[in-house]
Amino acid sequence: MDVFDGNSSEHANLPRNMIENSMFEEEPDVVDLAKDSAAFPTFPALDPDEVAYEPCSSRLLVRGLGENDMDEDEEDCESSARLLGMSFMNRSSAHRSTSSPFSRQSPPRTCSRPSARTMVVCVLFLVIVASMTMVLYFLPGCNFTRTGCRKPNKTTPIESIYPLSTNGELFPWAQLRLPLSIRPLSYDLTLNPDLDNMTFTGRIVINMAVLHNRKCIVLHGSNLNITKATFKLGDGQVHDVTVLEFKPKQQLAVKFSEELKAGQHCVLTLDYSAKLSHTYDGFYNSSYSDKDGNKRVLAATQFEPLSARKAFPCFDEPAFKATFLIKIIRKPNYMALSNMPKANSTPLHNGLVQDEFEKTSVNMSTYLLAFIVANFTSNSKNVSETVVSVYSVPEKKEHTYYALDTASKLLKFYNEFFEIDYPLKKLDLVAIPDFLAGAMENWGLITFRETTLLVGKQSSPLEKQVVASVIAHELAHQWFGNLVTMRWWNDLWLNEGFATYMQYMSLQTVLPKLDIGNLFLAVRFRALDKDALNSSHAVSTEVNTAEQVEEMFDSVSYEKGASILLMLNTSLPGDQQFRKGIIQYLKQFSGSNTDTDDLWNSLTQVEVSTQHQNISEMMSSWTSQKGFPLVTISRKGDQVNLTQEHFLLTTDNATHTSSLWNIPVTYVNDSCSLAPECRQVFTLNTKSGTFKLPESVKWLKLNYRNTGFYIVHYGDEGWAALKDALSKNISVLTNDDRASLIHNIFALSRLGRVSFDQVLNVLKCMSKETETSPVTEALLQLNRIYGLLDKRQETNIVSRMKKYILAHFGSLMNKQTWEEEDSVSKQELRSALLQTACSLAEENCTQQAKSLFKTYVESNGTFRIPGDLQQVVFTVAAQSDEDWSTLLSMYHYVTYDAEKRKMLQGLASTQDTRRLVWILNTGLKGDHIQTQELPLVISTVCNGFAGYLFAWDFIQENWDRLIEKFPVGSFAIQSIIKSATSQFSTQAHLDQVQAFFFSLKERGSQMRSVQEALETIRLNQRWMDRNLSTLRNWL
Ligand SMILES: [Zn+2]
């Protein structure tokens, strides 16, 4: 449950100490911080909505004032009302400062024994509450979702009730976001990690500027044991201060008896100790076995989004940018790395060494800070003014060359593309043996999983594609995210959407052989699938809790963000407008923070053609509302009519939204359909629109190469004309357009607009299809349905569906080779085809896979299975008892991570239930299988018939341990929930899933991914209800 998100459900779940203190102290004064905000023009101006009630503000609060203004019974009613979620913050000042019964630590009494007067008041009050609730409930559009009706007030009065610190004193702040009255200027951090005992001590010196008169400083800190705290104001004396802590919000505070005055500078120095984290965030320990089998330990950081506070006290929000000076004390046999180059190393008297790094030359957000203490080796190269280095554990040094070369090329590309040079003197890319995310863009010290950075000499192009795309993504962040940063996590897409878009765009130019276009197309399809659900959210969306911050790291921020940027770029009249606009944006906001509007304004301001286009107007329809449009086309004579509506997958037929988008609809027709010049554009920004087209035009294909973020329904006639054209000649459309038709027809079937017969007819006319994108999309969609039928044990249909897939793709499957293949596109095609073939137990495929595995085992390491075939070969092998054990022993000694992961996928695909239980438990324990791989293990187990119910039980039983490893809302948890539930399609499973997540309360029930899971099951159920009979008849 989201305890702090300001909606009505939170109030009953306030932490006990918050309720207990709900009226202990007076109502705070409202301070207009905005008035003085011009004093520091570089700091974000205050949004009046964000102006907070600050208890440590200029006016003193007097404890106990007016305590007798209300009689006890009235207080009791009021307390009950408070628990009902009603605001009393606007009541008269006489009532403001009363204490509640809670303040006396007595159990809350209700209105059960009140005086007659109070009784009347209470009854009246409850009637009002009930009526208001009814009115709200029946308001159109209000369905009491997680955000409730409309935007909840950010400064919900109940949040301004001050909680208790751990020492029992009142904590002077009650909100998630820090007050803007104090701004950090620089941090001086000394860390002394002890890798033998997995602890560290630290000293942080924070220089701050006071922006507004204030009697307290509030900052972040989590699980840090503060041992000494001193404070110095201006040129005054250094004196000891007490640091208060409010654990639920991971905040620290220092209160003062005298006001700190705007314009003053001050210094807070804190000594502290803490444990190295055993999860994947904060300052955490990681370990690996070296080539001799010895366990080696290291310490590394992962701060995004909310974990810098776990390593040192800081103002842990992206808008609080500052400079950092880092010193790390280490044993001589270790090395230390941080964002900046090392300035000097000093031997200490106790045999340790202190490395001091240069002070950051740029202002940066706390989440981008990083440091590592380990035993790594590196390869380096100069790229203009920057030394690029790739670090790994010593035995993998030879696997760093590809990354070094790729990073150097991409750095050069971005320096030129953005017309702003990368600002630091060094850029380190480090492969961390145990790392949860794919990679993290820390400024100057990018951290990666080994699989996303290291490739061997023999690695397949597909493995190189993975590495190159992750590097391209993280390097793009050095500009998008690091140089210009979103102001708050609600606009995370400004970081992630951009980096994702740039990763595909840069690779198309820098490494065209990697054929990244197919991958980007598939990514856009998946983004559409997810955004079609009611549980989706707007690209730029309100974020009020820590869990909601975690949840922003999802496909909407990354993939939809990238998709709408592609749509914008391809719809602008001049091919340089997009680039010029983003250069202007980066230059204008370099070193500061932005909102989505800042980006659109920069792009609008750049005029490169006479055709003026208001980009803000167009793009805000894509970032401020969830979902995307379904464009339906109909023709009458020379008139082409287009209409738009929200493509919303819902089982509730009554749900319609009035959302409208500003859509740059592109189209090609039978006279010219392949080259970019054929593309024509029609802007549809109303419910419907019309354009003219000669009647002689036989067919139209909308959304040329699927660069727009919408789905198209051609109507019976439109589909028939396209099918007719494709049956005669499949090459009348580009590969991307054919894949787009396949994706769209399946999506329309899921929406209930076309029957499954029509889907199969579209596939039929493409039976000669041999290109990667359309084939892989068709296979993915068919496998999805196959999986659902299989899990429902619709045995007859399953076997007939299998026959259909093999009949449709069989000849193409048989044409695939099992040798090394250079083309990425061909590798993608054959691995998709062969994985399907072998999973359907197609004889030829399984025989080939078995014999390849045999050769591999017997060769004693001299024979290598092509990278793209490893997964299918290991999966087939793992189905036999003997080979599963062989694979397991190989898994233990293989050091090359990409291969190791595919072995793990093989192991997890076993249908032997004892082994499934073993592999799930071992993944959770993290000894033989690293916990970072657990989401992958779970998703693989869920794919199999034997495993999907086991996995679901496993998740329910181990939920608390899972959320200890992966935070609630995090991408890992989102992925686990999706894997476990997306193949359910029955009412019984829906009930089970609903009951389990509902029972979690604050341990996860409010997650968006839970809503998504429930919706998906309902949609699966509906699809089955509608199509099972068709399938029975047809197949
Ligand atoms: Zn990113």
XYZ file of C-alpha atoms in Angstrom, residues 327-963:
637
model
C 38.159 10.390 -0.853
C 38.271 6.632 -0.430
C 40.436 4.703 2.008
C 41.380 1.210 0.846
C 43.771 -1.646 1.365
C 46.841 -1.411 -0.896
C 45.808 -4.532 -2.861
C 42.542 -2.932 -3.953
C 41.878 -0.055 -6.310
C 39.265 2.645 -6.055
C 37.314 4.385 -8.817
C 34.938 7.304 -8.755
C 33.329 9.714 -11.220
C 36.441 11.876 -11.529
C 40.088 10.984 -12.215
C 42.258 10.232 -9.191
C 44.108 13.329 -7.990
C 46.471 11.672 -5.521
C 47.050 8.625 -3.307
C 48.353 8.992 0.234
C 49.654 6.092 2.328
C 48.155 6.204 5.828
C 49.877 5.182 9.053
C 47.668 2.099 9.470
C 48.886 0.571 6.225
C 45.875 1.728 4.245
C 45.894 4.113 1.305
C 43.670 7.134 0.765
C 42.753 7.957 -2.829
C 41.526 11.452 -3.428
C 39.598 12.173 -6.619
C 39.405 15.515 -8.360
C 36.465 17.639 -7.370
C 33.684 17.222 -9.942
C 34.045 19.865 -12.601
C 30.287 19.878 -13.092
C 27.266 20.227 -10.852
C 25.575 16.882 -10.640
C 22.635 15.104 -9.044
C 23.328 12.675 -6.198
C 21.948 9.671 -8.093
C 24.831 9.993 -10.571
C 27.588 9.739 -8.012
C 29.490 6.437 -7.933
C 32.477 4.730 -6.403
C 33.922 1.253 -6.561
C 36.530 -0.520 -4.460
C 37.687 -3.654 -6.234
C 40.461 -5.496 -7.897
C 39.909 -4.759 -11.568
C 42.129 -4.335 -14.603
C 41.455 -2.144 -17.605
C 42.157 -1.271 -21.219
C 42.168 2.374 -22.270
C 42.106 4.599 -25.322
C 42.116 8.370 -25.915
C 39.173 9.968 -27.664
C 39.873 13.664 -28.206
C 40.173 15.085 -24.666
C 38.841 12.021 -22.863
C 40.517 8.800 -21.711
C 38.062 5.959 -22.225
C 38.723 2.815 -20.135
C 36.912 -0.476 -19.800
C 37.367 -2.308 -16.486
C 36.703 -5.938 -15.643
C 37.870 -8.624 -13.253
C 41.444 -9.537 -14.279
C 40.573 -12.827 -15.997
C 38.168 -11.096 -18.355
C 40.459 -8.328 -19.508
C 40.536 -9.675 -23.041
C 36.768 -9.389 -23.234
C 36.891 -5.607 -22.941
C 38.222 -4.676 -26.389
C 34.913 -4.640 -28.217
C 33.365 -2.356 -25.596
C 36.376 -0.050 -25.679
C 36.230 0.295 -29.421
C 32.457 0.761 -29.474
C 32.427 3.285 -26.635
C 35.152 5.298 -28.351
C 33.261 5.420 -31.637
C 30.029 6.379 -29.918
C 31.656 9.057 -27.776
C 33.022 10.643 -30.914
C 29.612 10.439 -32.555
C 27.786 12.065 -29.629
C 30.409 14.814 -29.244
C 29.717 15.767 -32.839
C 25.995 15.115 -32.902
C 25.221 17.213 -29.824
C 27.888 19.815 -30.641
C 28.813 19.722 -26.955
C 31.899 17.811 -25.902
C 31.640 15.248 -23.139
C 32.748 17.412 -20.210
C 34.955 15.079 -18.141
C 38.554 14.038 -18.694
C 37.832 10.353 -18.291
C 35.071 7.895 -19.025
C 35.218 4.522 -17.299
C 32.983 1.604 -18.211
C 33.058 -1.071 -15.533
C 31.710 -4.642 -15.647
C 30.470 -5.560 -12.157
C 30.162 -9.323 -11.581
C 26.936 -9.061 -9.570
C 24.735 -6.219 -10.756
C 20.967 -6.053 -11.059
C 20.210 -3.377 -13.638
C 21.488 -3.629 -17.195
C 23.800 -0.676 -16.623
C 23.920 2.662 -14.828
C 25.009 5.936 -16.366
C 26.982 7.397 -13.404
C 28.848 10.385 -14.776
C 32.311 9.284 -15.830
C 31.945 5.856 -14.183
C 29.317 3.824 -15.995
C 28.597 0.457 -14.404
C 27.370 -2.591 -16.325
C 26.464 -6.208 -15.895
C 29.168 -8.386 -17.380
C 26.761 -9.505 -20.117
C 26.112 -5.951 -21.226
C 29.774 -4.953 -21.504
C 32.037 -7.933 -22.088
C 32.229 -9.906 -25.317
C 34.720 -12.547 -26.262
C 36.518 -12.664 -29.581
C 34.156 -15.353 -30.780
C 31.004 -13.673 -29.630
C 28.157 -13.607 -32.065
C 26.982 -10.377 -33.683
C 23.793 -10.665 -31.639
C 25.795 -10.539 -28.385
C 27.684 -7.570 -29.748
C 24.395 -5.893 -30.561
C 23.355 -6.164 -26.903
C 26.632 -4.667 -25.695
C 26.668 -1.879 -28.272
C 23.090 -0.849 -27.543
C 23.624 -0.667 -23.808
C 26.807 1.375 -24.266
C 25.018 3.667 -26.732
C 22.201 4.136 -24.219
C 24.444 4.925 -21.260
C 26.642 7.251 -23.267
C 23.598 9.201 -24.471
C 22.739 9.703 -20.799
C 25.983 11.617 -20.292
C 24.091 14.403 -22.078
C 20.463 13.428 -21.491
C 20.224 12.937 -17.790
C 23.664 13.926 -16.590
C 24.202 17.295 -18.246
C 20.494 18.146 -18.358
C 18.438 16.331 -15.759
C 14.699 15.984 -15.186
C 13.589 18.097 -12.262
C 11.684 15.262 -10.626
C 11.025 11.595 -11.342
C 7.650 12.368 -12.960
C 9.631 13.308 -16.083
C 11.982 10.346 -15.993
C 11.230 9.811 -19.664
C 13.328 12.891 -20.473
C 16.276 10.770 -19.377
C 15.173 7.319 -20.404
C 13.054 7.948 -23.487
C 15.814 10.042 -24.925
C 18.636 7.663 -24.115
C 16.597 4.813 -25.596
C 15.887 6.763 -28.767
C 19.504 7.887 -29.097
C 20.763 4.341 -28.603
C 18.945 3.170 -31.737
C 19.594 6.311 -33.691
C 23.332 6.429 -32.993
C 23.882 2.748 -33.747
C 22.140 3.018 -37.095
C 24.838 5.502 -38.063
C 27.869 4.267 -36.132
C 27.434 0.495 -36.454
C 24.911 -0.104 -39.259
C 25.924 -3.771 -39.490
C 24.256 -4.413 -36.162
C 20.881 -4.011 -37.876
C 19.412 -2.290 -34.867
C 16.272 -1.245 -36.775
C 14.536 -4.620 -36.279
C 15.080 -4.436 -32.563
C 13.721 -0.898 -32.324
C 10.621 -1.900 -34.287
C 9.971 -4.833 -31.946
C 10.471 -2.533 -28.960
C 7.829 -0.149 -30.310
C 5.359 -3.007 -30.731
C 5.859 -4.063 -27.107
C 5.445 -0.483 -25.932
C 2.094 -0.319 -27.761
C 0.981 -3.595 -26.165
C 1.643 -2.321 -22.681
C 0.268 1.157 -23.232
C -3.014 -0.299 -24.480
C -3.897 -1.355 -20.941
C -5.973 0.751 -18.623
C -3.271 0.419 -15.968
C -0.796 2.287 -18.157
C 0.128 5.855 -17.329
C 0.972 9.085 -19.081
C 4.608 9.430 -20.139
C 4.888 12.369 -17.797
C 2.986 11.418 -14.702
C 2.649 12.422 -11.083
C 4.960 10.645 -8.647
C 4.349 10.974 -4.937
C 5.869 7.953 -3.233
C 9.138 6.048 -3.263
C 7.375 3.050 -4.847
C 5.953 5.262 -7.564
C 9.459 6.553 -8.261
C 10.614 2.936 -8.717
C 7.644 2.206 -10.963
C 8.586 4.973 -13.378
C 11.371 2.716 -14.638
C 9.081 0.939 -17.052
C 8.340 0.483 -20.704
C 6.362 3.726 -20.909
C 9.282 5.926 -19.793
C 11.810 4.051 -21.899
C 10.100 2.606 -24.921
C 7.056 4.762 -25.426
C 9.305 7.748 -24.704
C 11.659 6.640 -27.478
C 8.755 5.841 -29.828
C 7.182 9.285 -29.608
C 10.568 10.906 -30.198
C 10.941 8.825 -33.347
C 7.448 9.851 -34.436
C 8.295 13.495 -33.838
C 11.625 13.331 -35.628
C 10.148 11.610 -38.684
C 7.240 14.032 -38.903
C 9.250 17.257 -38.772
C 9.607 18.972 -42.136
C 13.370 19.534 -42.106
C 15.625 16.639 -41.243
C 17.759 18.885 -39.043
C 15.024 20.452 -36.948
C 15.009 17.699 -34.368
C 18.769 17.719 -33.966
C 18.971 21.508 -33.828
C 16.179 21.590 -31.284
C 17.854 19.151 -28.952
C 21.195 20.931 -29.298
C 19.458 24.128 -28.294
C 17.774 22.333 -25.378
C 21.065 20.860 -24.155
C 22.878 24.175 -24.451
C 20.146 26.215 -22.843
C 19.718 23.900 -19.859
C 23.253 22.568 -19.501
C 23.966 21.883 -15.828
C 20.374 22.398 -14.732
C 17.030 20.643 -14.496
C 14.045 20.616 -16.831
C 10.426 19.631 -17.349
C 8.883 18.088 -20.453
C 7.650 21.499 -21.627
C 11.211 22.842 -21.736
C 12.056 20.217 -24.339
C 9.022 20.917 -26.527
C 9.648 24.656 -26.310
C 13.250 24.253 -27.434
C 12.122 22.129 -30.361
C 9.403 24.602 -31.300
C 11.762 27.578 -31.169
C 14.069 26.129 -33.797
C 12.703 27.076 -37.190
C 14.313 25.312 -40.083
C 11.526 25.531 -42.572
C 8.754 27.908 -43.465
C 6.232 25.353 -42.336
C 5.674 26.358 -38.749
C 4.650 23.638 -36.400
C 3.820 24.021 -32.757
C 5.590 21.047 -31.305
C 4.417 21.715 -27.754
C 0.838 21.537 -28.941
C 1.364 18.318 -30.831
C 3.551 16.494 -28.350
C 1.773 17.326 -25.134
C -1.111 15.148 -26.341
C 1.359 12.253 -26.348
C 3.028 12.923 -23.001
C 0.165 14.117 -20.847
C -2.350 11.321 -21.457
C -1.929 7.618 -21.254
C -2.484 5.290 -24.160
C -2.502 5.925 -27.871
C -5.043 6.204 -30.674
C -6.630 3.648 -32.923
C -6.976 5.219 -36.358
C -9.784 3.754 -38.447
C -9.897 4.391 -42.158
C -12.788 4.208 -44.578
C -13.046 5.240 -48.243
C -15.958 6.474 -50.259
C -15.215 7.538 -53.821
C -12.258 9.868 -53.690
C -12.848 10.657 -50.004
C -10.716 9.057 -47.352
C -12.166 9.352 -43.894
C -10.027 8.894 -40.778
C -11.316 8.706 -37.228
C -9.430 8.340 -33.993
C -10.347 6.836 -30.632
C -8.428 5.609 -27.599
C -7.098 2.099 -28.244
C -8.008 0.847 -24.805
C -7.970 -2.843 -24.076
C -10.605 -3.295 -21.467
C -13.109 -5.924 -20.511
C -15.439 -3.213 -19.343
C -17.433 -2.253 -22.433
C -18.687 0.909 -20.811
C -15.260 2.463 -20.504
C -14.662 5.088 -23.131
C -12.317 7.977 -22.885
C -12.500 11.274 -24.645
C -8.740 11.399 -25.241
C -7.666 12.912 -28.534
C -4.182 12.972 -30.006
C -2.453 15.206 -32.470
C -1.445 12.448 -34.915
C 0.915 12.912 -37.831
C -0.730 10.143 -39.886
C 1.580 8.922 -42.629
C 0.502 6.795 -45.589
C 1.697 5.178 -48.787
C -0.339 3.596 -51.582
C -0.074 1.142 -54.455
C 1.519 3.648 -56.823
C 4.453 4.370 -54.508
C 4.939 2.441 -51.287
C 8.553 1.620 -50.536
C 10.833 4.660 -50.648
C 10.673 7.375 -47.979
C 9.628 9.843 -50.699
C 6.371 7.915 -51.160
C 5.296 8.833 -47.656
C 2.562 11.445 -47.321
C 1.400 13.072 -44.109
C -2.029 14.066 -42.875
C -2.427 15.660 -39.462
C -5.365 14.250 -37.559
C -5.926 16.298 -34.439
C -9.690 16.047 -34.182
C -12.021 13.090 -33.806
C -12.197 12.658 -37.574
C -10.664 14.081 -40.712
C -10.929 13.676 -44.470
C -8.558 13.909 -47.375
C -8.916 13.199 -51.072
C -7.343 10.417 -53.021
C -7.982 9.328 -56.642
C -10.420 6.447 -56.807
C -7.887 4.537 -58.873
C -5.710 4.009 -55.766
C -6.209 0.352 -54.903
C -4.953 0.281 -51.334
C -3.464 2.425 -48.613
C -0.995 1.481 -45.884
C -1.000 3.904 -42.984
C 1.763 4.503 -40.463
C 4.636 4.113 -42.924
C 7.255 1.771 -41.389
C 5.408 2.009 -38.119
C 7.185 5.181 -37.049
C 3.962 6.541 -35.533
C 2.693 5.456 -32.122
C -0.767 4.293 -33.168
C -2.594 1.262 -34.510
C -4.610 1.233 -37.716
C -7.850 -0.531 -38.571
C -8.466 -0.611 -42.332
C -12.023 -1.906 -42.178
C -13.101 -5.012 -44.097
C -12.476 -3.461 -47.490
C -9.143 -1.921 -46.589
C -7.813 -5.178 -45.150
C -9.106 -7.137 -48.134
C -7.333 -4.797 -50.576
C -4.065 -5.101 -48.658
C -4.352 -8.882 -48.428
C -5.036 -9.082 -52.129
C -1.962 -7.000 -52.940
C 0.286 -8.957 -50.585
C -0.856 -12.350 -51.880
C 0.242 -11.304 -55.341
C 3.508 -9.741 -54.309
C 4.730 -9.596 -50.761
C 7.329 -6.965 -51.641
C 4.833 -4.190 -52.290
C 5.414 -3.129 -48.707
C 8.605 -2.704 -46.688
C 9.487 -5.401 -44.125
C 8.620 -2.954 -41.356
C 5.200 -2.305 -42.880
C 4.424 -6.009 -43.177
C 5.449 -6.532 -39.549
C 3.262 -3.566 -38.647
C 0.227 -5.159 -40.340
C 0.794 -8.388 -38.424
C 1.145 -6.572 -35.129
C -1.933 -4.447 -35.762
C -4.224 -7.309 -36.781
C -3.374 -9.292 -33.624
C -3.909 -6.162 -31.515
C -7.302 -5.582 -33.160
C -8.245 -9.151 -32.407
C -7.350 -8.622 -28.773
C -9.462 -5.477 -28.802
C -12.351 -7.498 -30.226
C -12.607 -5.547 -33.483
C -11.695 -8.394 -35.801
C -12.259 -12.128 -35.539
C -9.393 -14.553 -35.250
C -10.314 -15.772 -38.739
C -9.287 -12.403 -40.095
C -5.978 -12.628 -38.268
C -5.291 -15.980 -39.830
C -6.275 -14.681 -43.249
C -3.727 -11.900 -43.000
C -1.072 -14.443 -42.032
C -2.139 -16.650 -44.910
C -1.477 -13.997 -47.515
C 2.040 -13.668 -46.100
C 2.828 -17.376 -46.199
C 5.831 -16.675 -48.397
C 7.254 -14.297 -45.815
C 10.942 -14.818 -45.079
C 12.031 -11.511 -43.560
C 13.038 -11.171 -39.942
C 10.645 -8.510 -38.596
C 7.358 -9.897 -39.940
C 8.292 -13.518 -39.175
C 9.473 -12.843 -35.628
C 6.385 -10.725 -34.903
C 4.053 -13.440 -36.203
C 5.884 -16.108 -34.193
C 5.762 -14.023 -31.032
C 2.019 -13.475 -31.367
C 1.267 -17.112 -32.186
C 3.503 -18.379 -29.405
C 1.677 -16.124 -26.984
C -1.651 -17.699 -27.893
C -0.107 -21.156 -27.941
C 1.205 -20.535 -24.413
C -2.236 -19.541 -23.140
C -3.914 -22.571 -24.684
C -1.191 -24.854 -23.374
C -1.576 -23.543 -19.818
C -5.336 -24.015 -20.044
C -4.721 -27.606 -21.082
C -6.762 -27.235 -24.233
C -4.933 -30.293 -25.483
C -6.765 -30.713 -28.757
C -6.422 -27.148 -29.844
C -2.807 -27.077 -28.699
C -1.864 -29.977 -30.914
C -3.727 -28.489 -33.859
C -2.164 -25.083 -33.237
C 1.223 -26.763 -33.250
C 0.430 -28.305 -36.608
C -0.619 -24.925 -37.931
C 2.592 -23.195 -36.823
C 4.743 -25.964 -38.258
C 2.792 -25.975 -41.522
C 3.052 -22.213 -41.843
C 6.717 -21.833 -40.920
C 8.014 -25.387 -41.346
C 9.807 -24.908 -44.634
C 11.445 -21.728 -43.373
C 12.462 -23.529 -40.168
C 14.052 -26.321 -42.165
C 16.009 -23.880 -44.260
C 17.876 -22.516 -41.230
C 21.511 -23.431 -40.826
C 23.214 -24.424 -37.563
C 26.618 -22.939 -38.338
C 28.085 -19.536 -37.463
C 26.143 -16.756 -39.133
C 27.408 -13.210 -39.621
C 24.220 -11.305 -40.267
C 22.450 -10.092 -37.133
C 19.131 -10.081 -38.899
C 19.534 -13.705 -40.035
C 20.574 -14.691 -36.510
C 17.457 -13.084 -35.089
C 15.328 -14.876 -37.637
C 16.810 -18.308 -37.131
C 16.903 -18.168 -33.363
C 13.204 -17.227 -33.292
C 12.299 -19.964 -35.776
C 14.403 -22.679 -34.186
C 13.320 -21.837 -30.666
C 9.717 -22.209 -31.753
C 10.430 -25.393 -33.692
C 12.291 -27.065 -30.836
C 9.768 -25.935 -28.232
C 7.106 -27.626 -30.356
C 9.328 -30.722 -30.367
C 9.817 -30.612 -34.100
C 11.953 -33.665 -34.783
C 14.526 -32.179 -37.108
C 15.167 -29.262 -34.766
C 15.571 -31.288 -31.590
C 17.875 -33.780 -33.320
C 20.138 -31.015 -34.595
C 20.217 -29.365 -31.196
C 21.054 -32.612 -29.422
C 23.869 -33.428 -31.772
C 25.301 -29.932 -31.448
C 25.242 -30.265 -27.667
C 26.989 -33.625 -27.892
C 29.747 -32.200 -30.077
C 30.079 -29.307 -27.664
C 30.428 -31.516 -24.582
C 32.862 -33.893 -26.252
C 35.039 -31.128 -27.659
C 36.315 -30.134 -24.228
C 35.964 -26.432 -24.853
C 37.327 -26.391 -28.399
C 33.960 -26.301 -30.154
C 31.646 -23.369 -29.715
C 27.909 -23.305 -30.357
C 26.995 -20.151 -32.292
C 25.795 -17.531 -29.768
C 22.300 -17.189 -31.199
C 21.756 -20.962 -31.072
C 23.042 -21.561 -27.562
C 19.718 -21.003 -25.872
C 17.824 -23.408 -28.090
C 20.564 -26.043 -27.845
C 20.825 -25.802 -24.051
C 17.042 -25.846 -23.705
C 16.721 -29.036 -25.701
C 19.620 -30.611 -23.788
C 18.110 -29.735 -20.427
C 15.083 -31.915 -21.147
C 17.125 -35.094 -20.647
C 18.227 -36.107 -17.126
C 21.792 -36.763 -18.039
C 22.319 -33.635 -20.106
C 20.697 -31.443 -17.480
C 23.319 -32.569 -14.981
C 26.095 -32.060 -17.525
C 24.773 -28.584 -18.193
C 24.667 -27.805 -14.493
C 28.280 -28.768 -13.965
C 29.257 -26.717 -17.006
C 27.295 -23.791 -15.635
C 29.526 -23.753 -12.582
C 32.789 -23.449 -14.408
C 31.923 -21.419 -17.516
C 33.076 -17.855 -16.877
C 31.796 -16.155 -19.984
C 28.635 -14.522 -18.769
C 26.559 -14.420 -21.958
C 26.987 -18.180 -22.410
C 26.413 -18.799 -18.726
C 23.059 -17.010 -18.862
C 21.913 -19.132 -21.781
C 22.899 -22.261 -19.859
C 20.852 -20.976 -16.963
C 17.861 -20.474 -19.257
C 18.372 -24.044 -20.426
C 18.504 -25.341 -16.856
C 15.377 -23.410 -15.903
C 13.443 -24.796 -18.854
C 13.458 -28.313 -17.440
C 10.070 -29.945 -16.947
C 11.290 -31.951 -13.946
C 9.489 -30.472 -10.966
C 12.175 -31.298 -8.367
C 14.729 -29.465 -10.457
C 12.407 -26.537 -10.947
C 11.986 -26.176 -7.207
C 15.749 -26.445 -6.754
C 16.535 -23.811 -9.344
C 14.003 -21.316 -7.983
C 15.258 -21.737 -4.424
C 18.904 -21.587 -5.451
C 18.271 -18.379 -7.384
C 16.710 -16.850 -4.310
C 19.549 -17.931 -2.049
C 22.108 -16.452 -4.410
C 25.012 -18.830 -3.870
C 25.184 -21.142 -6.915
C 23.033 -18.849 -9.008
C 23.391 -15.121 -8.484
C 20.246 -13.430 -7.254
C 20.552 -10.903 -10.090
C 19.426 -13.766 -12.367
C 16.283 -14.618 -10.429
C 13.900 -12.579 -12.617
C 15.295 -14.421 -15.661
C 14.974 -17.795 -13.925
C 11.377 -17.083 -12.983
C 10.409 -15.955 -16.467
C 11.981 -19.046 -18.016
C 10.324 -21.389 -15.517
C 6.955 -19.722 -16.196
C 7.231 -20.434 -19.898
C 7.157 -24.146 -19.313
C 4.006 -26.112 -18.648
C 5.490 -27.863 -15.628
C 6.837 -24.717 -14.085
C 4.331 -21.935 -14.322
C 2.228 -22.970 -11.335
C 5.314 -23.767 -9.269
C 6.678 -20.330 -9.987
C 3.426 -18.716 -8.919
C 3.471 -20.648 -5.618
C 7.115 -19.807 -5.141
C 6.442 -16.093 -5.553
C 3.580 -16.145 -3.093
C 5.549 -18.058 -0.500
C 8.691 -15.980 -0.835
C 7.219 -12.570 -1.450
C 8.846 -10.921 1.553
C 12.252 -12.231 0.629
C 11.773 -11.100 -2.938
C 10.967 -7.525 -1.961
